[in-house]
mmCIF file of C-alpha atoms and ligand atoms in Angstrom:
data_model
loop_
_atom_site.group_PDB
_atom_site.id
_atom_site.type_symbol
_atom_site.label_atom_id
_atom_site.label_comp_id
_atom_site.label_asym_id
_atom_site.label_seq_id
_atom_site.Cartn_x
_atom_site.Cartn_y
_atom_site.Cartn_z
ATOM 1 C CA UNK V 1 28.090 5.329 26.852
ATOM 2 C CA UNK V 2 27.501 6.108 23.166
ATOM 3 C CA UNK V 3 25.612 9.036 21.707
ATOM 4 C CA UNK V 4 23.036 8.519 18.917
ATOM 5 C CA UNK V 5 25.542 9.472 16.231
ATOM 6 C CA UNK V 6 27.925 6.743 17.435
ATOM 7 C CA UNK V 7 25.088 4.220 17.104
ATOM 8 C CA UNK V 8 24.390 5.509 13.586
ATOM 9 C CA UNK V 9 28.085 5.033 12.718
ATOM 10 C CA UNK V 10 28.063 1.566 14.290
ATOM 11 C CA UNK V 11 25.077 0.561 12.146
ATOM 12 C CA UNK V 12 26.815 1.787 8.970
ATOM 13 C CA UNK V 13 29.991 -0.084 9.822
ATOM 14 C CA UNK V 14 28.400 -3.350 10.906
ATOM 15 C CA UNK V 15 25.888 -3.476 8.070
ATOM 16 C CA UNK V 16 28.315 -2.517 5.309
ATOM 17 C CA UNK V 17 28.419 -6.044 3.883
ATOM 18 C CA UNK V 18 24.615 -6.132 3.558
ATOM 19 C CA UNK V 19 23.570 -2.588 2.716
ATOM 20 C CA UNK V 20 25.044 0.482 1.045
ATOM 21 C CA UNK V 21 25.622 3.645 3.071
ATOM 22 C CA UNK V 22 22.247 5.209 2.186
ATOM 23 C CA UNK V 23 20.341 2.057 3.048
ATOM 24 C CA UNK V 24 22.184 1.675 6.372
ATOM 25 C CA UNK V 25 21.352 5.236 7.263
ATOM 26 C CA UNK V 26 17.665 4.749 6.423
ATOM 27 C CA UNK V 27 17.672 1.562 8.485
ATOM 28 C CA UNK V 28 19.275 3.328 11.434
ATOM 29 C CA UNK V 29 16.699 6.119 11.248
ATOM 30 C CA UNK V 30 13.854 3.573 11.269
ATOM 31 C CA UNK V 31 15.436 1.879 14.301
ATOM 32 C CA UNK V 32 15.939 5.271 15.963
ATOM 33 C CA UNK V 33 12.369 6.336 15.285
ATOM 34 C CA UNK V 34 11.006 3.065 16.670
ATOM 35 C CA UNK V 35 13.178 2.997 19.792
ATOM 36 C CA UNK V 36 12.729 6.692 20.578
ATOM 37 C CA UNK V 37 9.083 6.716 19.469
ATOM 38 C CA UNK V 38 9.899 9.936 17.672
ATOM 39 C CA UNK V 39 10.007 11.043 14.050
ATOM 40 C CA UNK V 40 13.323 10.394 12.292
ATOM 41 C CA UNK V 41 13.923 14.139 11.829
ATOM 42 C CA UNK V 42 14.344 14.391 15.584
ATOM 43 C CA UNK V 43 17.650 12.517 15.268
ATOM 44 C CA UNK V 44 19.361 15.630 13.892
ATOM 45 C CA UNK V 45 18.518 17.462 17.110
ATOM 46 C CA UNK V 46 19.788 14.869 19.519
ATOM 47 C CA UNK V 47 22.545 13.081 17.660
ATOM 48 C CA UNK V 48 25.120 14.149 20.246
ATOM 49 C CA UNK V 49 22.925 13.159 23.206
ATOM 50 C CA UNK V 50 24.063 10.135 25.170
ATOM 51 C CA UNK V 51 21.855 7.079 24.764
ATOM 52 C CA UNK V 52 20.560 5.579 27.976
ATOM 53 C CA UNK V 53 21.240 1.920 28.767
ATOM 54 C CA UNK V 54 17.773 0.535 27.938
ATOM 55 C CA UNK V 55 17.792 2.141 24.496
ATOM 56 C CA UNK V 56 21.401 1.032 23.891
ATOM 57 C CA UNK V 57 20.377 -2.566 24.528
ATOM 58 C CA UNK V 58 17.545 -2.159 22.005
ATOM 59 C CA UNK V 59 19.922 -0.663 19.395
ATOM 60 C CA UNK V 60 22.280 -3.581 19.943
ATOM 61 C CA UNK V 61 19.579 -6.267 19.680
ATOM 62 C CA UNK V 62 18.232 -4.717 16.508
ATOM 63 C CA UNK V 63 21.711 -4.534 15.024
ATOM 64 C CA UNK V 64 22.259 -8.231 15.743
ATOM 65 C CA UNK V 65 18.976 -9.130 14.013
ATOM 66 C CA UNK V 66 19.877 -6.911 11.077
ATOM 67 C CA UNK V 67 23.258 -8.601 10.760
ATOM 68 C CA UNK V 68 21.401 -11.894 10.408
ATOM 69 C CA UNK V 69 19.720 -10.326 7.375
ATOM 70 C CA UNK V 70 16.296 -9.763 8.942
ATOM 71 C CA UNK V 71 14.694 -6.704 7.320
ATOM 72 C CA UNK V 72 14.227 -3.720 9.635
ATOM 73 C CA UNK V 73 10.523 -3.630 8.723
ATOM 74 C CA UNK V 74 10.087 -7.139 10.122
ATOM 75 C CA UNK V 75 11.992 -6.255 13.277
ATOM 76 C CA UNK V 76 9.882 -3.204 14.012
ATOM 77 C CA UNK V 77 6.764 -4.814 12.474
ATOM 78 C CA UNK V 78 5.950 -1.749 10.369
ATOM 79 C CA UNK V 79 6.641 -0.178 7.003
ATOM 80 C CA UNK V 80 5.842 3.242 5.614
ATOM 81 C CA UNK V 81 3.990 3.413 2.325
ATOM 82 C CA UNK V 82 2.534 6.451 0.596
ATOM 83 C CA UNK V 83 2.674 8.457 3.830
ATOM 84 C CA UNK V 84 0.877 5.776 5.855
ATOM 85 C CA UNK V 85 2.248 3.266 8.328
ATOM 86 C CA UNK V 86 1.439 -0.391 7.694
ATOM 87 C CA UNK V 87 1.829 -3.391 9.912
ATOM 88 C CA UNK V 88 3.886 -6.067 8.130
ATOM 89 C CA UNK V 89 5.127 -9.525 9.024
ATOM 90 C CA UNK V 90 6.653 -12.601 7.434
ATOM 91 C CA UNK V 91 3.400 -13.289 5.555
ATOM 92 C CA UNK V 92 3.265 -9.944 3.771
ATOM 93 C CA UNK V 93 5.594 -8.442 1.216
ATOM 94 C CA UNK V 94 7.309 -5.318 2.544
ATOM 95 C CA UNK V 95 5.722 -2.518 0.480
ATOM 96 C CA UNK V 96 8.181 -1.108 -2.074
ATOM 97 C CA UNK V 97 8.665 2.501 -3.227
ATOM 98 C CA UNK V 98 7.944 1.578 -6.861
ATOM 99 C CA UNK V 99 4.478 0.421 -5.806
ATOM 100 C CA UNK V 100 3.881 3.886 -4.352
ATOM 101 C CA UNK V 101 4.346 5.205 -7.873
ATOM 102 C CA UNK V 102 1.621 2.893 -9.162
ATOM 103 C CA UNK V 103 -0.735 4.047 -6.392
ATOM 104 C CA UNK V 104 0.098 7.670 -7.137
ATOM 105 C CA UNK V 105 -0.680 7.167 -10.830
ATOM 106 C CA UNK V 106 -4.170 5.859 -9.998
ATOM 107 C CA UNK V 107 -4.839 8.618 -7.452
ATOM 108 C CA UNK V 108 -3.854 11.309 -9.966
ATOM 109 C CA UNK V 109 -6.164 9.831 -12.604
ATOM 110 C CA UNK V 110 -9.194 9.166 -10.430
ATOM 111 C CA UNK V 111 -9.135 11.980 -7.839
ATOM 112 C CA UNK V 112 -12.149 13.689 -9.433
ATOM 113 C CA UNK V 113 -14.202 10.624 -10.322
ATOM 114 C CA UNK V 114 -17.275 10.098 -8.158
ATOM 115 C CA UNK V 115 -18.473 6.533 -8.659
ATOM 116 C CA UNK V 116 -15.445 4.364 -8.375
ATOM 117 C CA UNK V 117 -15.045 0.684 -7.669
ATOM 118 C CA UNK V 118 -11.579 -0.785 -7.317
ATOM 119 C CA UNK V 119 -10.254 -4.340 -7.091
ATOM 120 C CA UNK V 120 -6.728 -4.938 -5.773
ATOM 121 C CA UNK V 121 -5.475 -8.419 -6.644
ATOM 122 C CA UNK V 122 -2.797 -9.861 -4.321
ATOM 123 C CA UNK V 123 -3.214 -7.239 -1.623
ATOM 124 C CA UNK V 124 -0.583 -8.498 0.867
ATOM 125 C CA UNK V 125 -0.362 -5.899 3.655
ATOM 126 C CA UNK V 126 -3.213 -4.044 1.945
ATOM 127 C CA UNK V 127 -0.883 -1.173 1.060
ATOM 128 C CA UNK V 128 -2.364 -0.505 -2.403
ATOM 129 C CA UNK V 129 -6.032 -0.989 -1.489
ATOM 130 C CA UNK V 130 -5.827 0.992 1.750
ATOM 131 C CA UNK V 131 -3.831 3.886 0.274
ATOM 132 C CA UNK V 132 -6.340 4.134 -2.568
ATOM 133 C CA UNK V 133 -9.288 4.003 -0.145
ATOM 134 C CA UNK V 134 -7.669 6.717 1.965
ATOM 135 C CA UNK V 135 -6.990 9.073 -0.940
ATOM 136 C CA UNK V 136 -10.057 8.279 -3.032
ATOM 137 C CA UNK V 137 -12.754 8.410 -0.362
ATOM 138 C CA UNK V 138 -15.526 7.992 -2.937
ATOM 139 C CA UNK V 139 -14.171 4.623 -3.980
ATOM 140 C CA UNK V 140 -15.514 1.255 -2.935
ATOM 141 C CA UNK V 141 -12.484 -0.989 -2.637
ATOM 142 C CA UNK V 142 -12.269 -4.791 -2.722
ATOM 143 C CA UNK V 143 -8.941 -6.478 -2.031
ATOM 144 C CA UNK V 144 -8.100 -10.095 -2.528
ATOM 145 C CA UNK V 145 -5.301 -12.427 -1.472
ATOM 146 C CA UNK V 146 -4.849 -16.162 -1.281
ATOM 147 C CA UNK V 147 -3.000 -15.908 2.037
ATOM 148 C CA UNK V 148 -5.189 -16.034 5.128
ATOM 149 C CA UNK V 149 -2.356 -14.568 7.186
ATOM 150 C CA UNK V 150 -1.819 -11.666 4.781
ATOM 151 C CA UNK V 151 -5.550 -10.894 4.771
ATOM 152 C CA UNK V 152 -5.496 -10.784 8.588
ATOM 153 C CA UNK V 153 -2.673 -8.219 8.509
ATOM 154 C CA UNK V 154 -4.399 -6.185 5.780
ATOM 155 C CA UNK V 155 -7.649 -6.122 7.774
ATOM 156 C CA UNK V 156 -5.784 -4.836 10.826
ATOM 157 C CA UNK V 157 -4.151 -2.142 8.713
ATOM 158 C CA UNK V 158 -7.496 -1.004 7.309
ATOM 159 C CA UNK V 159 -8.958 -0.735 10.812
ATOM 160 C CA UNK V 160 -5.889 1.055 12.125
ATOM 161 C CA UNK V 161 -5.894 3.509 9.233
ATOM 162 C CA UNK V 162 -9.645 3.975 9.401
ATOM 163 C CA UNK V 163 -10.717 3.017 5.889
ATOM 164 C CA UNK V 164 -13.375 0.574 4.749
ATOM 165 C CA UNK V 165 -11.955 -2.098 2.448
ATOM 166 C CA UNK V 166 -13.736 -5.337 1.645
ATOM 167 C CA UNK V 167 -11.178 -8.133 1.971
ATOM 168 C CA UNK V 168 -11.619 -11.451 0.223
ATOM 169 C CA UNK V 169 -9.478 -14.501 0.853
ATOM 170 C CA UNK V 170 -9.431 -16.354 -2.450
ATOM 171 C CA UNK V 171 -7.238 -17.761 -5.197
ATOM 172 C CA UNK V 172 -7.279 -15.393 -8.153
ATOM 173 C CA UNK V 173 -6.637 -18.334 -10.466
ATOM 174 C CA UNK V 174 -10.162 -19.498 -9.539
ATOM 175 C CA UNK V 175 -11.861 -16.096 -9.992
ATOM 176 C CA UNK V 176 -14.575 -17.459 -12.230
ATOM 177 C CA UNK V 177 -15.883 -19.605 -9.393
ATOM 178 C CA UNK V 178 -16.359 -16.833 -6.812
ATOM 179 C CA UNK V 179 -16.906 -13.543 -8.647
ATOM 180 C CA UNK V 180 -20.542 -12.541 -8.926
ATOM 181 C CA UNK V 181 -21.603 -12.127 -12.540
ATOM 182 C CA UNK V 182 -22.905 -8.607 -11.983
ATOM 183 C CA UNK V 183 -19.744 -7.323 -10.258
ATOM 184 C CA UNK V 184 -18.063 -4.441 -12.142
ATOM 185 C CA UNK V 185 -14.887 -2.499 -11.347
ATOM 186 C CA UNK V 186 -13.665 0.846 -12.616
ATOM 187 C CA UNK V 187 -10.058 0.012 -11.756
ATOM 188 C CA UNK V 188 -8.411 -3.389 -11.517
ATOM 189 C CA UNK V 189 -4.985 -3.037 -9.948
ATOM 190 C CA UNK V 190 -2.401 -5.647 -9.124
ATOM 191 C CA UNK V 191 1.177 -6.066 -8.046
ATOM 192 C CA UNK V 192 1.228 -9.837 -8.443
ATOM 193 C CA UNK V 193 4.119 -12.249 -7.981
ATOM 194 C CA UNK V 194 6.392 -11.752 -10.996
ATOM 195 C CA UNK V 195 9.925 -12.887 -10.218
ATOM 196 C CA UNK V 196 11.185 -15.949 -12.056
ATOM 197 C CA UNK V 197 13.379 -18.556 -10.320
ATOM 198 C CA UNK V 198 16.282 -17.544 -12.618
ATOM 199 C CA UNK V 199 16.149 -14.002 -11.229
ATOM 200 C CA UNK V 200 16.583 -15.283 -7.666
ATOM 201 C CA UNK V 201 20.344 -15.440 -8.142
ATOM 202 C CA UNK V 202 20.587 -11.657 -8.325
ATOM 203 C CA UNK V 203 18.425 -11.035 -5.272
ATOM 204 C CA UNK V 204 19.423 -9.860 -1.812
ATOM 205 C CA UNK V 205 19.612 -12.852 0.534
ATOM 206 C CA UNK V 206 17.443 -11.089 3.115
ATOM 207 C CA UNK V 207 14.598 -10.855 0.594
ATOM 208 C CA UNK V 208 14.921 -14.549 -0.242
ATOM 209 C CA UNK V 209 15.215 -15.595 3.374
ATOM 210 C CA UNK V 210 12.581 -13.432 5.007
ATOM 211 C CA UNK V 211 9.969 -12.372 2.466
ATOM 212 C CA UNK V 212 7.113 -14.720 1.528
ATOM 213 C CA UNK V 213 7.924 -16.691 -1.606
ATOM 214 C CA UNK V 214 4.198 -16.863 -2.347
ATOM 215 C CA UNK V 215 4.324 -13.093 -2.843
ATOM 216 C CA UNK V 216 7.419 -13.061 -5.024
ATOM 217 C CA UNK V 217 7.786 -15.983 -7.366
ATOM 218 C CA UNK V 218 6.182 -17.373 -10.464
ATOM 219 C CA UNK V 219 7.092 -20.438 -12.444
ATOM 220 C CA UNK V 220 9.816 -20.040 -15.020
ATOM 221 C CA UNK V 221 7.654 -21.482 -17.808
ATOM 222 C CA UNK V 222 4.692 -19.149 -17.160
ATOM 223 C CA UNK V 223 5.953 -15.869 -15.668
ATOM 224 C CA UNK V 224 2.937 -13.844 -16.790
ATOM 225 C CA UNK V 225 0.343 -16.200 -15.357
ATOM 226 C CA UNK V 226 -1.114 -13.636 -12.949
ATOM 227 C CA UNK V 227 -1.339 -10.924 -15.637
ATOM 228 C CA UNK V 228 -3.035 -13.368 -17.964
ATOM 229 C CA UNK V 229 -5.616 -14.303 -15.336
ATOM 230 C CA UNK V 230 -6.155 -10.746 -14.060
ATOM 231 C CA UNK V 231 -6.669 -9.546 -17.643
ATOM 232 C CA UNK V 232 -9.320 -12.242 -18.214
ATOM 233 C CA UNK V 233 -11.065 -11.190 -15.026
ATOM 234 C CA UNK V 234 -10.932 -7.557 -16.143
ATOM 235 C CA UNK V 235 -12.423 -8.385 -19.537
ATOM 236 C CA UNK V 236 -15.505 -9.703 -17.806
ATOM 237 C CA UNK V 237 -15.671 -7.568 -14.663
ATOM 238 C CA UNK V 238 -14.230 -4.189 -15.624
ATOM 239 C CA UNK V 239 -16.557 -1.370 -16.615
ATOM 240 C CA UNK V 240 -16.283 -0.490 -20.295
ATOM 241 C CA UNK V 241 -14.521 2.800 -19.459
ATOM 242 C CA UNK V 242 -12.421 1.155 -16.712
ATOM 243 C CA UNK V 243 -8.670 0.583 -16.655
ATOM 244 C CA UNK V 244 -6.139 -1.960 -15.571
ATOM 245 C CA UNK V 245 -3.048 -0.918 -13.619
ATOM 246 C CA UNK V 246 -0.292 -3.461 -13.094
ATOM 247 C CA UNK V 247 3.136 -3.376 -11.547
ATOM 248 C CA UNK V 248 5.297 -5.442 -13.877
ATOM 249 C CA UNK V 249 8.591 -7.247 -14.179
ATOM 250 C CA UNK V 250 10.878 -4.796 -15.980
ATOM 251 C CA UNK V 251 12.488 -7.630 -17.955
ATOM 252 C CA UNK V 252 9.105 -8.810 -19.218
ATOM 253 C CA UNK V 253 7.633 -5.447 -20.163
ATOM 254 C CA UNK V 254 7.338 -6.199 -23.880
ATOM 255 C CA UNK V 255 5.797 -9.606 -23.288
ATOM 256 C CA UNK V 256 3.290 -8.041 -20.877
ATOM 257 C CA UNK V 257 2.332 -5.450 -23.494
ATOM 258 C CA UNK V 258 1.922 -8.217 -26.100
ATOM 259 C CA UNK V 259 -0.198 -10.298 -23.761
ATOM 260 C CA UNK V 260 -2.563 -7.403 -23.067
ATOM 261 C CA UNK V 261 -2.794 -6.496 -26.766
ATOM 262 C CA UNK V 262 -3.643 -10.083 -27.680
ATOM 263 C CA UNK V 263 -6.392 -10.084 -25.071
ATOM 264 C CA UNK V 264 -8.008 -7.051 -26.678
ATOM 265 C CA UNK V 265 -6.669 -4.248 -24.496
ATOM 266 C CA UNK V 266 -5.516 -0.934 -25.930
ATOM 267 C CA UNK V 267 -4.598 2.588 -24.786
ATOM 268 C CA UNK V 268 -1.527 0.896 -23.327
ATOM 269 C CA UNK V 269 0.728 3.109 -21.275
ATOM 270 C CA UNK V 270 4.026 1.823 -19.962
ATOM 271 C CA UNK V 271 5.753 3.825 -17.242
ATOM 272 C CA UNK V 272 9.219 3.790 -15.769
ATOM 273 C CA UNK V 273 9.837 3.995 -12.038
ATOM 274 C CA UNK V 274 12.276 6.372 -10.331
ATOM 275 C CA UNK V 275 15.105 3.957 -11.181
ATOM 276 C CA UNK V 276 14.163 4.160 -14.877
ATOM 277 C CA UNK V 277 12.921 0.570 -14.987
ATOM 278 C CA UNK V 278 9.744 -0.178 -16.989
ATOM 279 C CA UNK V 279 7.660 -1.005 -13.967
ATOM 280 C CA UNK V 280 4.012 -0.075 -14.479
ATOM 281 C CA UNK V 281 1.449 -0.508 -17.156
ATOM 282 C CA UNK V 282 -2.081 0.697 -17.658
ATOM 283 C CA UNK V 283 -4.531 -0.516 -20.275
ATOM 284 C CA UNK V 284 -8.164 -0.127 -21.293
ATOM 285 C CA UNK V 285 -10.470 -2.375 -23.190
ATOM 286 C CA UNK V 286 -10.880 -1.670 -26.886
ATOM 287 C CA UNK V 287 -14.612 -1.191 -27.356
HETATM 288 C C1 SAM E 1 4.025 -9.032 -4.937
HETATM 289 S S1 SAM E 1 2.927 -9.358 -3.567
HETATM 290 C C2 SAM E 1 2.072 -7.791 -3.499
HETATM 291 C C3 SAM E 1 1.605 -7.409 -2.143
HETATM 292 C C4 SAM E 1 1.082 -5.960 -2.070
HETATM 293 N N1 SAM E 1 -0.001 -5.738 -2.997
HETATM 294 C C5 SAM E 1 2.197 -4.985 -2.360
HETATM 295 O O1 SAM E 1 2.186 -4.366 -3.427
HETATM 296 O O2 SAM E 1 3.107 -4.841 -1.525
HETATM 297 C C6 SAM E 1 1.779 -10.467 -4.316
HETATM 298 C C7 SAM E 1 0.627 -10.928 -3.435
HETATM 299 O O3 SAM E 1 -0.139 -11.884 -4.189
HETATM 300 C C8 SAM E 1 -0.602 -12.906 -3.332
HETATM 301 N N2 SAM E 1 -0.903 -14.107 -4.124
HETATM 302 C C9 SAM E 1 -0.035 -15.055 -4.590
HETATM 303 N N3 SAM E 1 -0.696 -16.001 -5.258
HETATM 304 C C10 SAM E 1 -2.014 -15.651 -5.247
HETATM 305 C C11 SAM E 1 -3.201 -16.237 -5.762
HETATM 306 N N4 SAM E 1 -3.148 -17.391 -6.468
HETATM 307 N N5 SAM E 1 -4.378 -15.631 -5.551
HETATM 308 C C12 SAM E 1 -4.422 -14.455 -4.845
HETATM 309 N N6 SAM E 1 -3.343 -13.856 -4.326
HETATM 310 C C13 SAM E 1 -2.147 -14.445 -4.524
HETATM 311 C C14 SAM E 1 0.521 -13.098 -2.332
HETATM 312 O O4 SAM E 1 0.061 -13.701 -1.139
HETATM 313 C C15 SAM E 1 1.013 -11.652 -2.152
HETATM 314 O O5 SAM E 1 0.401 -11.037 -1.045
#
């Protein structure tokens, strides 16, 4: 019989070719928390406790799935984002820490604003829209995605987390055909697909194999397509004092700034994420 610490060591050893030591440890703690139905901090208290057979079998099965490259969030069906727990599956991007920084930026700027309408373009699991609705309770939040399956997951997450979000299944490239003329937003936010096929080479195989390509990739010849379209939408449907917030491709930061400038946006603010990559941008319309 192994104790919990031995399972933690086994995970680090067996996953060394896929993940670095920190990542393996985080993965083990997620597995531990799921199997034990306890918070990860509890591990420190019982690391030398022997693991009973049923739990050992679960640790082993999870390890085998992980070795095949399946992300832990898909195995346990959940991911943490901005202090909330979201259901995720193969149709939704696993929420990333850098996106939490974008959400935090908006929450800091709009915490004291009363009348707030927000549109989240490409909502996926709903992590941006739902976190904003949770922390900005005065906001009315719409969230849009082309994927029927992603919208179903996002709806479940909103119900589970107890926030009202209006979900729309639609293709943002066709926004002009479904947006009501009178609709106005204070904040238009998006983390759209922004990875070019050339960048695939440098990506982790488990991302390529298990995460939805619809959520990740854009065509090489038009990598800023979604920013272009979202900016056009914002020009028509954003309140005059409103702002755009985009997560961006760090390698295309300058081009994204240029695109927004050309479209008549100003007050551009580019921000780096915790890894010092230019990852977020905000802009307002020049009146
Ligand atoms: C990078 S993911 C972001 C998901 C989520 N907002 C997040 O930050 O984790 C991009 C999302 O855009 C959606 N998407 C792709 N093409 C779209 C389109 N033409 N119209 C609307 N949504 C689209 C994908 O289904 C995916 O959920």
